[in-house]
Amino acid sequence: MKKWLSIGLSIAVIGGFFLVNKPYLFSNKTTIQQIYPRSNESFVGDPMPYFNGEEFMIYYLEDLRDDQTGFHPISLMTTTDFINYTDHSEVIPFVNDQNDQELALGTGSVIIDSDGLYHAFYTGHNGSLSPKEAIMHATSKDGVKWNKQPEHAFFASTQYEADDFRDPFVFYEEDSQEYWMLITARQNGTGVIARYTSTDLITWEDQGTFFVNDFGNDSNLECPSLVYFEGKWYLAFSDQWDKRVVHYRIADSVNGPFVKPANLDHWDSSGFYAGRLETDGEKLYVMGWIPTKEQHRDNQNYNWAGNLAVHELIAKDDKLLPTLPESVKEQVNTVAFTNQTIPEGQSITFDANEETVLYSGKVVLDEQTKKWAFQFNSKENQSDLNVIFDTELNTVAYYNRSLDRLENYAPQTEMPFDFAGRSSVTIKLVLEDDIVVLYLDDEIVLSNRMYQAKDSDWAIMAIEGQLKIES
C-alpha cells in the first residue's frame, strides 16, 4: 500500500530542495534505542532493508505529515542488533514540483555492485501524470549521499497496466549471472509480480510475469522480496486489499513454482504491513511497520506508516516461523510470569512500566481453559483494549472495545492459532510506549498500536474457565 492510495496526507522535504544529478549532502544523525523505532518528528513507511556485510541499512519511506505538495522522501536507519539504531534522516528526497515524476517517492531496494557502488531503485509517483509511476535509479559511494540518475528511469511494458508499476526489488541471480528486478504490477485485471533483468543495472528487459495473485481476488501484490535461505527460496509480498498482511511462498528453485506453506501463509496480522525479507547469511528477518491510527485515538482505524518492526524468521518443517530477534531478547528488560491460578471472572494486574519490557510465560491448557484476555490500560477489570485468546474459535484477536461490547464489533487485528493438542502455550509480550506485540509459541505474532497502553497498568483476566499461568 502507498499513502497516495489510502489517505491524503502530504510530506515535506527536510533541509531544502534537491537539485537533480547533484548529491544530497544534508545529514542529521541521531541515535535511537528502541525495538520499534521512528524519528521523533515523523513515521516509518515501507522499509527497504539491505545488509551490506557489516550492518543492516534500513531505508524507508519517511512520513512527515506536513503540508507540502510532495511526500515520502527515502530516509535511512542503520543497526547491527535491531535495538540500537542510527537514524541518518533523509537520504533521497522527493521533488516538490507538481509536474515532476518524483513528486512522491515509493518503495524500492538497494544493492551493491561488484565495484562497491551502491544502487537504489525506487518508485517515482505523480498522480497528475500519465503514466503515474516509473522506476527510478540513484547511485552512491557510501549508501548515504546519493546521486539521482533520471536518464535511467523506465515505465511499464505494454503488457502491464501503466499506473501500477512500483516497488522494485533487485538482487543478483548467480545462475544466470544477471540482476533481477521484481516489480509490483497489474496484468489482465489482477495483481502480478513482473520480472525484469539486466547485466549492467542500467538497461532493463521485461522477462514477463514472475508470480500471479493466487488469492482468488484481484489485489495488488505490494513490496515483493525474494531471498535464498537454508536451501529454499522465499518470496514475500503484501496484499493491498482483503487481509492486508504480509504473505510468503516457498520454492526449491528461483524460477518456482512458489507454493503456499501449509496451514498459514502469513506471520502477523494487519497491524504489520509492507514487510520485506533480508538475511545476513545466518539469520532471516522480515521488516515492516506497525501503523498509527486516525487522530491517534484507540477507537479509530489504522492508517499508513508508523514504527519500524522486525521479526526474526526460523525455517522449520517447510515453514518460516516468527520470533523476537535473538539480539533483542539478550538486551531487553524481561519479566517472567509468576506461577498462579486465576479464577473465572478474576484478573491479576501488572503495574505500569515506563521502560520497554518483555513479559514471558506459559498459559497451561486444560479442560478448564476456554477464553482469557490481556487487558491494557486496565482499571478494576475494565478496559477498552482487549486481546482475546479463544481456544474454541482458535483465534487471538485484538478488540478496541470493552468486553461487554465485543459482539457488536469485529476485531481490529486477528490471527488464527490452533490451541488443540497443546498442553500449554508460551507467550512473549513486548510493551514499548504505545506498541503491544505478542508472540505465541514462536509460531505467530499479533502486532498492535494501543495509545492508552503507554505507561498504564495491564492485566490478565480469565473470561471462561480458570486460567493457570507459569513462569
Short mmCIF file of C-alpha atoms in Angstrom, two decimals:
data_model
loop_
_atom_site.label_atom_id
_atom_site.label_comp_id
_atom_site.label_asym_id
_atom_site.label_seq_id
_atom_site.Cartn_x
_atom_site.Cartn_y
_atom_site.Cartn_z
CA MET A 1 0.00 0.00 0.00
CA LYS A 2 1.10 3.57 -0.66
CA LYS A 3 -0.23 6.61 1.06
CA TRP A 4 -1.41 8.11 -2.23
CA LEU A 5 -3.80 5.17 -2.46
CA SER A 6 -5.20 5.49 1.04
CA ILE A 7 -5.03 8.81 2.87
CA GLY A 8 -4.50 12.36 1.70
CA LEU A 9 -1.60 13.43 3.91
CA SER A 10 1.35 15.28 2.43
CA ILE A 11 5.02 15.16 3.26
CA ALA A 12 7.82 17.74 3.37
CA VAL A 13 11.47 17.55 2.44
CA ILE A 14 13.93 18.19 5.28
CA GLY A 15 16.71 20.66 4.65
CA GLY A 16 15.60 22.24 1.37
CA PHE A 17 15.08 21.25 -2.23
CA PHE A 18 17.04 18.70 -4.21
CA LEU A 19 18.96 19.50 -7.37
CA VAL A 20 18.74 16.61 -9.82
CA ASN A 21 22.12 14.98 -10.62
CA LYS A 22 23.74 16.50 -7.51
CA PRO A 23 24.43 14.57 -4.31
CA TYR A 24 22.14 15.42 -1.43
CA LEU A 25 24.50 16.23 1.43
CA PHE A 26 22.19 17.06 4.33
CA SER A 27 22.70 14.71 7.26
CA ASN A 28 21.28 14.71 10.76
CA LYS A 29 22.38 11.57 12.57
CA THR A 30 20.66 10.67 15.80
CA THR A 31 20.82 7.59 18.00
CA ILE A 32 17.64 5.65 18.82
CA GLN A 33 17.43 2.81 21.34
CA GLN A 34 14.08 1.16 20.74
CA ILE A 35 12.75 -2.15 19.47
CA TYR A 36 10.21 -0.27 17.35
CA PRO A 37 11.97 2.92 16.28
CA ARG A 38 10.89 6.00 14.40
CA SER A 39 12.25 9.52 14.07
CA ASN A 40 10.90 11.98 16.62
CA GLU A 41 9.05 14.12 14.07
CA SER A 42 7.98 11.53 11.51
CA PHE A 43 6.80 7.97 10.92
CA VAL A 44 8.23 4.90 9.19
CA GLY A 45 6.65 3.75 5.94
CA ASP A 46 7.68 0.83 3.73
CA PRO A 47 11.14 -0.47 4.76
CA MET A 48 13.79 -1.33 2.17
CA PRO A 49 16.41 -3.30 4.16
CA TYR A 50 19.86 -4.15 2.84
CA PHE A 51 22.67 -5.99 4.67
CA ASN A 52 25.99 -4.59 3.46
CA GLY A 53 28.18 -7.22 5.14
CA GLU A 54 28.59 -5.23 8.35
CA GLU A 55 25.22 -3.73 9.29
CA PHE A 56 21.61 -3.59 8.21
CA MET A 57 20.85 -0.45 6.23
CA ILE A 58 17.09 0.01 6.56
CA TYR A 59 15.88 2.58 4.05
CA TYR A 60 12.24 3.59 4.41
CA LEU A 61 9.58 5.96 3.11
CA GLU A 62 9.50 8.77 5.66
CA ASP A 63 6.03 10.04 6.50
CA LEU A 64 6.46 13.60 7.78
CA ARG A 65 2.77 14.58 7.67
CA ASP A 66 3.09 18.28 6.93
CA ASP A 67 1.61 20.40 4.19
CA GLN A 68 3.97 20.30 1.21
CA THR A 69 2.62 19.01 -2.09
CA GLY A 70 5.21 16.24 -2.44
CA PHE A 71 5.76 13.43 0.01
CA HIS A 72 7.71 10.34 1.06
CA PRO A 73 11.43 11.05 0.90
CA ILE A 74 13.57 7.96 1.42
CA SER A 75 15.33 8.01 4.80
CA LEU A 76 17.76 5.62 6.44
CA MET A 77 18.32 3.85 9.76
CA THR A 78 21.25 1.50 10.37
CA THR A 79 21.63 -1.20 13.03
CA THR A 80 23.51 -4.35 13.93
CA ASP A 81 21.16 -5.64 16.62
CA PHE A 82 17.61 -4.27 15.98
CA ILE A 83 17.52 -2.30 19.21
CA ASN A 84 20.31 0.29 18.78
CA TYR A 85 19.75 2.37 15.65
CA THR A 86 21.48 5.27 13.96
CA ASP A 87 18.95 7.47 12.20
CA HIS A 88 20.57 9.17 9.19
CA SER A 89 17.36 11.02 8.33
CA GLU A 90 16.53 11.76 4.68
CA VAL A 91 18.94 10.48 2.03
CA ILE A 92 16.89 10.60 -1.21
CA PRO A 93 14.36 13.46 -1.39
CA PHE A 94 11.26 13.86 -3.49
CA VAL A 95 10.95 16.83 -5.87
CA ASN A 96 8.37 19.32 -4.63
CA ASP A 97 7.13 20.15 -8.14
CA GLN A 98 3.65 19.17 -9.30
CA ASN A 99 4.98 18.36 -12.78
CA ASP A 100 7.86 16.13 -11.69
CA GLN A 101 7.75 12.31 -11.81
CA GLU A 102 9.32 12.25 -8.32
CA LEU A 103 6.65 14.38 -6.65
CA ALA A 104 6.28 11.37 -4.35
CA LEU A 105 8.73 8.53 -3.82
CA GLY A 106 7.64 4.93 -3.45
CA THR A 107 9.21 1.72 -2.26
CA GLY A 108 12.36 0.29 -3.82
CA SER A 109 15.53 -1.55 -2.88
CA VAL A 110 19.29 -1.13 -2.62
CA ILE A 111 22.14 -3.30 -3.88
CA ILE A 112 25.96 -3.01 -4.13
CA ASP A 113 27.58 -3.92 -7.44
CA SER A 114 30.89 -5.74 -7.95
CA ASP A 115 32.79 -2.41 -7.84
CA GLY A 116 31.34 -1.47 -4.47
CA LEU A 117 28.93 1.15 -5.83
CA TYR A 118 25.50 1.36 -4.19
CA HIS A 119 22.44 1.38 -6.45
CA ALA A 120 18.96 2.41 -5.30
CA PHE A 121 15.94 1.57 -7.43
CA TYR A 122 12.70 3.13 -6.25
CA THR A 123 9.30 4.36 -7.43
CA GLY A 124 8.61 7.82 -8.76
CA HIS A 125 4.90 8.61 -8.37
CA ASN A 126 2.86 11.57 -9.59
CA GLY A 127 -0.90 11.12 -9.69
CA SER A 128 -1.27 14.00 -12.17
CA LEU A 129 0.90 12.37 -14.81
CA SER A 130 0.22 9.53 -17.20
CA PRO A 131 1.71 7.05 -16.51
CA LYS A 132 1.62 7.77 -12.80
CA GLU A 133 4.54 5.53 -11.84
CA ALA A 134 8.09 4.92 -13.04
CA ILE A 135 11.15 3.03 -11.80
CA MET A 136 13.90 5.47 -10.79
CA HIS A 137 17.64 4.96 -10.23
CA ALA A 138 20.25 6.61 -7.96
CA THR A 139 23.84 5.73 -7.09
CA SER A 140 26.08 6.26 -4.09
CA LYS A 141 29.59 5.50 -2.88
CA ASP A 142 28.55 5.04 0.76
CA GLY A 143 24.79 4.40 0.75
CA VAL A 144 24.12 7.77 2.39
CA LYS A 145 24.97 10.50 -0.15
CA TRP A 146 23.11 9.73 -3.37
CA ASN A 147 23.20 10.96 -6.99
CA LYS A 148 19.96 10.60 -8.93
CA GLN A 149 20.18 9.17 -12.45
CA PRO A 150 16.91 10.34 -14.06
CA GLU A 151 18.03 9.29 -17.54
CA HIS A 152 17.81 5.64 -16.39
CA ALA A 153 14.11 5.84 -15.45
CA PHE A 154 11.70 3.47 -17.20
CA PHE A 155 7.97 2.77 -17.32
CA ALA A 156 5.83 -0.37 -17.53
CA SER A 157 5.93 -2.52 -20.65
CA THR A 158 2.71 -2.61 -22.65
CA GLN A 159 1.61 -5.95 -21.15
CA TYR A 160 1.20 -4.29 -17.72
CA GLU A 161 -1.15 -1.54 -16.58
CA ALA A 162 0.85 1.67 -16.72
CA ASP A 163 -0.36 3.28 -13.49
CA ASP A 164 0.50 0.34 -11.18
CA PHE A 165 4.22 -0.23 -11.64
CA ARG A 166 6.25 0.09 -8.45
CA ASP A 167 8.20 -1.35 -5.51
CA PRO A 168 11.25 -2.69 -7.43
CA PHE A 169 13.27 -5.36 -5.62
CA VAL A 170 16.70 -6.02 -7.14
CA PHE A 171 19.12 -8.88 -6.46
CA TYR A 172 21.95 -10.67 -8.29
CA GLU A 173 20.90 -14.08 -9.61
CA GLU A 174 24.05 -16.21 -9.72
CA ASP A 175 22.96 -18.96 -12.13
CA SER A 176 22.03 -16.54 -14.91
CA GLN A 177 24.69 -14.00 -13.84
CA GLU A 178 22.10 -11.28 -14.20
CA TYR A 179 20.46 -8.76 -11.97
CA TRP A 180 16.78 -9.47 -11.46
CA MET A 181 14.20 -6.85 -10.64
CA LEU A 182 10.81 -7.89 -9.25
CA ILE A 183 8.10 -5.23 -9.67
CA THR A 184 4.55 -4.86 -8.35
CA ALA A 185 2.36 -4.67 -11.46
CA ARG A 186 -1.11 -5.43 -12.84
CA GLN A 187 -1.99 -7.65 -15.79
CA ASN A 188 -5.37 -8.86 -17.07
CA GLY A 189 -7.19 -7.22 -14.18
CA THR A 190 -5.23 -8.73 -11.31
CA GLY A 191 -2.06 -8.16 -9.34
CA VAL A 192 1.16 -9.75 -10.55
CA ILE A 193 4.88 -9.55 -9.87
CA ALA A 194 6.80 -8.76 -13.05
CA ARG A 195 10.43 -9.76 -13.67
CA TYR A 196 12.98 -7.59 -15.44
CA THR A 197 16.67 -8.45 -15.94
CA SER A 198 19.87 -6.50 -16.53
CA THR A 199 23.60 -7.09 -16.84
CA ASP A 200 24.65 -3.51 -16.06
CA LEU A 201 21.98 -2.16 -13.66
CA ILE A 202 21.10 0.47 -16.28
CA THR A 203 19.23 -1.22 -19.12
CA TRP A 204 16.35 -3.48 -18.08
CA GLU A 205 14.47 -6.04 -20.19
CA ASP A 206 10.98 -7.33 -19.47
CA GLN A 207 11.03 -11.11 -18.92
CA GLY A 208 7.32 -11.48 -18.27
CA THR A 209 5.27 -12.34 -15.22
CA PHE A 210 7.15 -13.92 -12.32
CA PHE A 211 4.19 -14.58 -9.99
CA VAL A 212 0.41 -14.13 -10.29
CA ASN A 213 -2.03 -13.34 -7.48
CA ASP A 214 -3.23 -16.71 -6.11
CA PHE A 215 -5.74 -15.41 -3.51
CA GLY A 216 -8.77 -15.64 -5.77
CA ASN A 217 -9.21 -11.86 -5.77
CA ASP A 218 -7.60 -9.07 -7.82
CA SER A 219 -5.38 -7.48 -5.15
CA ASN A 220 -2.04 -5.92 -5.97
CA LEU A 221 1.00 -7.72 -4.54
CA GLU A 222 2.99 -4.91 -2.97
CA CYS A 223 6.58 -4.69 -1.77
CA PRO A 224 7.85 -8.05 -3.10
CA SER A 225 11.14 -9.52 -1.89
CA LEU A 226 12.90 -12.79 -2.67
CA VAL A 227 15.71 -14.43 -0.67
CA TYR A 228 17.53 -17.74 -0.59
CA PHE A 229 17.83 -19.14 2.93
CA GLU A 230 18.79 -22.59 4.19
CA GLY A 231 18.15 -24.38 0.91
CA LYS A 232 14.85 -22.70 -0.05
CA TRP A 233 13.71 -19.62 -1.96
CA TYR A 234 11.23 -17.45 -0.08
CA LEU A 235 9.02 -14.89 -1.82
CA ALA A 236 7.18 -12.33 0.32
CA PHE A 237 4.62 -9.66 -0.63
CA SER A 238 1.75 -7.70 0.93
CA ASP A 239 -1.82 -7.84 -0.35
CA GLN A 240 -3.08 -4.29 -0.88
CA TRP A 241 -6.65 -5.24 -0.03
CA ASP A 242 -8.56 -8.04 1.67
CA LYS A 243 -6.40 -9.27 4.57
CA ARG A 244 -3.73 -6.52 4.24
CA VAL A 245 -0.99 -8.73 5.64
CA VAL A 246 2.47 -9.90 4.55
CA HIS A 247 2.26 -13.29 2.80
CA TYR A 248 5.01 -15.67 1.74
CA ARG A 249 5.57 -18.51 -0.71
CA ILE A 250 8.26 -21.22 -0.94
CA ALA A 251 10.17 -22.80 -3.83
CA ASP A 252 13.14 -25.09 -4.36
CA SER A 253 14.25 -23.05 -7.40
CA VAL A 254 14.46 -19.33 -8.03
CA ASN A 255 12.18 -19.96 -11.00
CA GLY A 256 9.49 -21.56 -8.85
CA PRO A 257 6.90 -22.86 -8.64
CA PHE A 258 6.21 -20.81 -5.50
CA VAL A 259 3.65 -22.53 -3.29
CA LYS A 260 1.78 -21.63 -0.12
CA PRO A 261 3.16 -23.05 3.12
CA ALA A 262 0.91 -25.49 4.94
CA ASN A 263 -1.86 -24.09 7.13
CA LEU A 264 -0.84 -20.42 7.33
CA ASP A 265 0.85 -18.17 4.77
CA HIS A 266 1.44 -15.06 6.91
CA TRP A 267 3.23 -14.33 10.17
CA ASP A 268 1.39 -11.35 11.58
CA SER A 269 -1.91 -9.50 11.35
CA SER A 270 -2.91 -6.29 9.57
CA GLY A 271 -1.08 -4.48 12.37
CA PHE A 272 2.14 -5.22 10.44
CA TYR A 273 2.46 -4.27 6.77
CA ALA A 274 4.86 -3.92 3.83
CA GLY A 275 7.31 -6.47 5.23
CA ARG A 276 10.49 -7.08 3.26
CA LEU A 277 12.79 -10.09 3.71
CA GLU A 278 16.53 -9.71 4.32
CA THR A 279 19.26 -12.02 5.56
CA ASP A 280 22.80 -11.58 6.84
CA GLY A 281 23.60 -15.11 5.65
CA GLU A 282 22.98 -16.65 9.06
CA LYS A 283 19.60 -15.31 10.13
CA LEU A 284 16.50 -14.26 8.21
CA TYR A 285 14.29 -11.30 9.07
CA VAL A 286 11.12 -9.62 7.85
CA MET A 287 10.94 -5.85 8.35
CA GLY A 288 7.68 -3.92 8.14
CA TRP A 289 5.79 -1.20 10.00
CA ILE A 290 3.18 -1.04 12.75
CA PRO A 291 0.64 1.63 11.74
CA THR A 292 -0.61 4.63 13.62
CA LYS A 293 -4.35 5.31 13.91
CA GLU A 294 -6.56 8.10 12.64
CA GLN A 295 -6.50 11.05 15.04
CA HIS A 296 -4.09 8.98 17.18
CA ARG A 297 -7.07 7.51 19.02
CA ASP A 298 -7.55 3.88 20.05
CA ASN A 299 -11.14 3.64 18.79
CA GLN A 300 -10.15 4.67 15.25
CA ASN A 301 -8.90 2.64 12.27
CA TYR A 302 -5.29 2.03 11.36
CA ASN A 303 -3.76 4.32 8.73
CA TRP A 304 -0.47 4.47 6.81
CA ALA A 305 3.04 4.33 8.35
CA GLY A 306 4.11 4.17 11.98
CA ASN A 307 7.06 2.44 13.65
CA LEU A 308 9.59 0.02 12.21
CA ALA A 309 9.07 -3.58 13.35
CA VAL A 310 11.38 -6.58 12.80
CA HIS A 311 10.61 -10.27 13.25
CA GLU A 312 13.27 -12.96 13.03
CA LEU A 313 12.13 -15.94 10.92
CA ILE A 314 13.11 -19.53 11.74
CA ALA A 315 12.97 -22.16 8.97
CA LYS A 316 11.24 -25.27 10.32
CA ASP A 317 9.19 -28.05 8.71
CA ASP A 318 8.90 -26.23 5.34
CA LYS A 319 7.63 -23.09 7.06
CA LEU A 320 9.03 -19.84 8.37
CA LEU A 321 8.12 -19.18 12.00
CA PRO A 322 8.42 -15.72 13.58
CA THR A 323 10.15 -14.84 16.82
CA LEU A 324 11.59 -11.81 18.55
CA PRO A 325 15.15 -11.29 17.25
CA GLU A 326 17.68 -13.02 19.47
CA SER A 327 19.77 -9.87 19.79
CA VAL A 328 16.72 -8.05 21.19
CA LYS A 329 15.95 -10.80 23.72
CA GLU A 330 19.51 -10.51 25.04
CA GLN A 331 19.21 -6.78 25.79
CA VAL A 332 15.59 -6.03 26.71
CA ASN A 333 14.31 -5.97 30.31
CA THR A 334 12.49 -9.32 30.81
CA VAL A 335 9.81 -10.02 33.42
CA ALA A 336 8.63 -13.61 33.95
CA PHE A 337 5.06 -14.51 34.88
CA THR A 338 4.70 -15.95 38.37
CA ASN A 339 3.02 -19.30 38.95
CA GLN A 340 -0.62 -18.79 39.88
CA THR A 341 -4.19 -19.70 39.01
CA ILE A 342 -6.75 -17.04 38.08
CA PRO A 343 -10.40 -17.95 38.83
CA GLU A 344 -13.05 -17.30 36.19
CA GLY A 345 -14.08 -13.65 36.13
CA GLN A 346 -10.97 -12.57 38.05
CA SER A 347 -7.72 -10.98 36.94
CA ILE A 348 -4.17 -10.22 38.01
CA THR A 349 -2.63 -6.81 37.36
CA PHE A 350 0.85 -5.78 36.27
CA ASP A 351 1.97 -2.31 37.27
CA ALA A 352 2.77 0.35 34.70
CA ASN A 353 6.36 0.40 33.49
CA GLU A 354 7.82 3.32 31.56
CA GLU A 355 10.64 1.16 30.15
CA THR A 356 10.43 -1.31 27.30
CA VAL A 357 9.55 -4.67 28.83
CA LEU A 358 9.36 -8.25 27.55
CA TYR A 359 6.89 -10.29 29.62
CA SER A 360 7.31 -14.04 29.23
CA GLY A 361 5.49 -17.09 30.50
CA LYS A 362 3.17 -20.01 29.84
CA VAL A 363 -0.57 -20.50 29.93
CA VAL A 364 -1.48 -24.07 30.83
CA LEU A 365 -4.17 -25.52 28.56
CA ASP A 366 -6.61 -27.99 30.10
CA GLU A 367 -10.36 -28.58 30.17
CA GLN A 368 -10.75 -25.56 32.46
CA THR A 369 -9.16 -23.19 29.97
CA LYS A 370 -11.62 -21.67 27.50
CA LYS A 371 -11.09 -17.95 26.97
CA TRP A 372 -8.93 -15.27 28.53
CA ALA A 373 -7.85 -11.71 27.84
CA PHE A 374 -4.83 -9.47 28.09
CA GLN A 375 -6.30 -6.10 29.05
CA PHE A 376 -4.36 -2.87 28.60
CA ASN A 377 -4.99 0.38 30.43
CA SER A 378 -6.86 -1.90 32.81
CA LYS A 379 -8.83 -0.47 35.73
CA GLU A 380 -10.84 -2.77 38.02
CA ASN A 381 -11.33 -5.48 35.36
CA GLN A 382 -12.46 -2.84 32.84
CA SER A 383 -10.65 -1.99 29.63
CA ASP A 384 -11.34 -0.85 26.07
CA LEU A 385 -8.15 -2.56 24.88
CA ASN A 386 -8.55 -6.34 24.92
CA VAL A 387 -6.56 -9.13 23.30
CA ILE A 388 -8.82 -12.21 23.45
CA PHE A 389 -7.40 -15.75 23.38
CA ASP A 390 -10.22 -18.12 22.37
CA THR A 391 -9.47 -21.88 22.47
CA GLU A 392 -12.80 -22.78 20.83
CA LEU A 393 -12.53 -20.35 17.89
CA ASN A 394 -8.77 -20.97 17.69
CA THR A 395 -8.03 -17.26 17.37
CA VAL A 396 -6.10 -14.49 19.06
CA ALA A 397 -7.73 -11.14 18.37
CA TYR A 398 -7.42 -7.52 19.44
CA TYR A 399 -10.62 -5.55 20.07
CA ASN A 400 -10.51 -1.83 20.73
CA ARG A 401 -13.76 -2.11 22.65
CA SER A 402 -14.75 -3.27 26.15
CA LEU A 403 -15.63 -6.92 26.79
CA ASP A 404 -19.36 -6.22 27.03
CA ARG A 405 -19.38 -4.71 23.51
CA LEU A 406 -17.36 -7.30 21.59
CA GLU A 407 -20.36 -8.92 19.89
CA ASN A 408 -21.10 -5.69 18.04
CA TYR A 409 -17.60 -5.20 16.62
CA ALA A 410 -15.09 -7.08 14.53
CA PRO A 411 -11.56 -7.37 15.90
CA GLN A 412 -9.11 -4.74 14.74
CA THR A 413 -6.39 -7.35 14.29
CA GLU A 414 -6.68 -11.14 14.37
CA MET A 415 -4.56 -14.24 13.85
CA PRO A 416 -5.56 -17.91 13.68
CA PHE A 417 -3.90 -20.15 16.27
CA ASP A 418 -4.67 -23.82 16.80
CA PHE A 419 -4.82 -24.44 20.55
CA ALA A 420 -5.91 -28.07 20.12
CA GLY A 421 -3.44 -30.73 21.22
CA ARG A 422 -1.24 -28.33 23.18
CA SER A 423 -0.67 -28.72 26.90
CA SER A 424 0.45 -25.11 27.16
CA VAL A 425 1.22 -22.03 25.08
CA THR A 426 4.26 -19.83 25.59
CA ILE A 427 3.59 -16.12 25.27
CA LYS A 428 6.08 -13.31 24.81
CA LEU A 429 4.57 -9.86 25.23
CA VAL A 430 6.57 -6.77 24.28
CA LEU A 431 5.37 -3.40 25.58
CA GLU A 432 7.12 -0.30 24.27
CA ASP A 433 5.39 3.07 24.54
CA ASP A 434 2.07 2.59 22.71
CA ILE A 435 3.07 -0.58 20.84
CA VAL A 436 1.91 -4.03 22.01
CA VAL A 437 3.32 -7.13 20.29
CA LEU A 438 2.57 -10.75 21.22
CA TYR A 439 4.40 -13.90 20.08
CA LEU A 440 2.62 -17.24 20.63
CA ASP A 441 4.79 -20.37 20.77
CA ASP A 442 7.09 -18.61 18.27
CA GLU A 443 4.56 -19.56 15.59
CA ILE A 444 2.51 -16.39 15.09
CA VAL A 445 2.69 -12.69 16.00
CA LEU A 446 -0.03 -10.16 16.78
CA SER A 447 1.26 -6.58 16.45
CA ASN A 448 -0.87 -3.66 17.62
CA ARG A 449 -0.88 0.01 18.48
CA MET A 450 -2.69 0.96 21.69
CA TYR A 451 -2.22 4.57 22.70
CA GLN A 452 -3.69 4.17 26.18
CA ALA A 453 -1.43 1.20 26.92
CA LYS A 454 1.52 3.56 27.28
CA ASP A 455 2.65 3.89 30.92
CA SER A 456 -0.50 2.18 32.20
CA ASP A 457 -1.34 -0.98 34.16
CA TRP A 458 -2.29 -4.11 32.28
CA ALA A 459 -3.99 -7.32 33.40
CA ILE A 460 -4.59 -10.97 32.57
CA MET A 461 -8.26 -11.91 33.00
CA ALA A 462 -9.92 -15.34 32.96
CA ILE A 463 -13.14 -14.91 30.96
CA GLU A 464 -14.40 -18.50 30.64
CA GLY A 465 -12.84 -21.16 32.86
CA GLN A 466 -9.98 -20.71 35.30
CA LEU A 467 -6.56 -19.81 33.97
CA LYS A 468 -3.26 -21.22 35.16
CA ILE A 469 -0.10 -19.32 34.30
CA GLU A 470 3.51 -20.36 34.86
CA SER A 471 6.91 -18.72 34.58
#
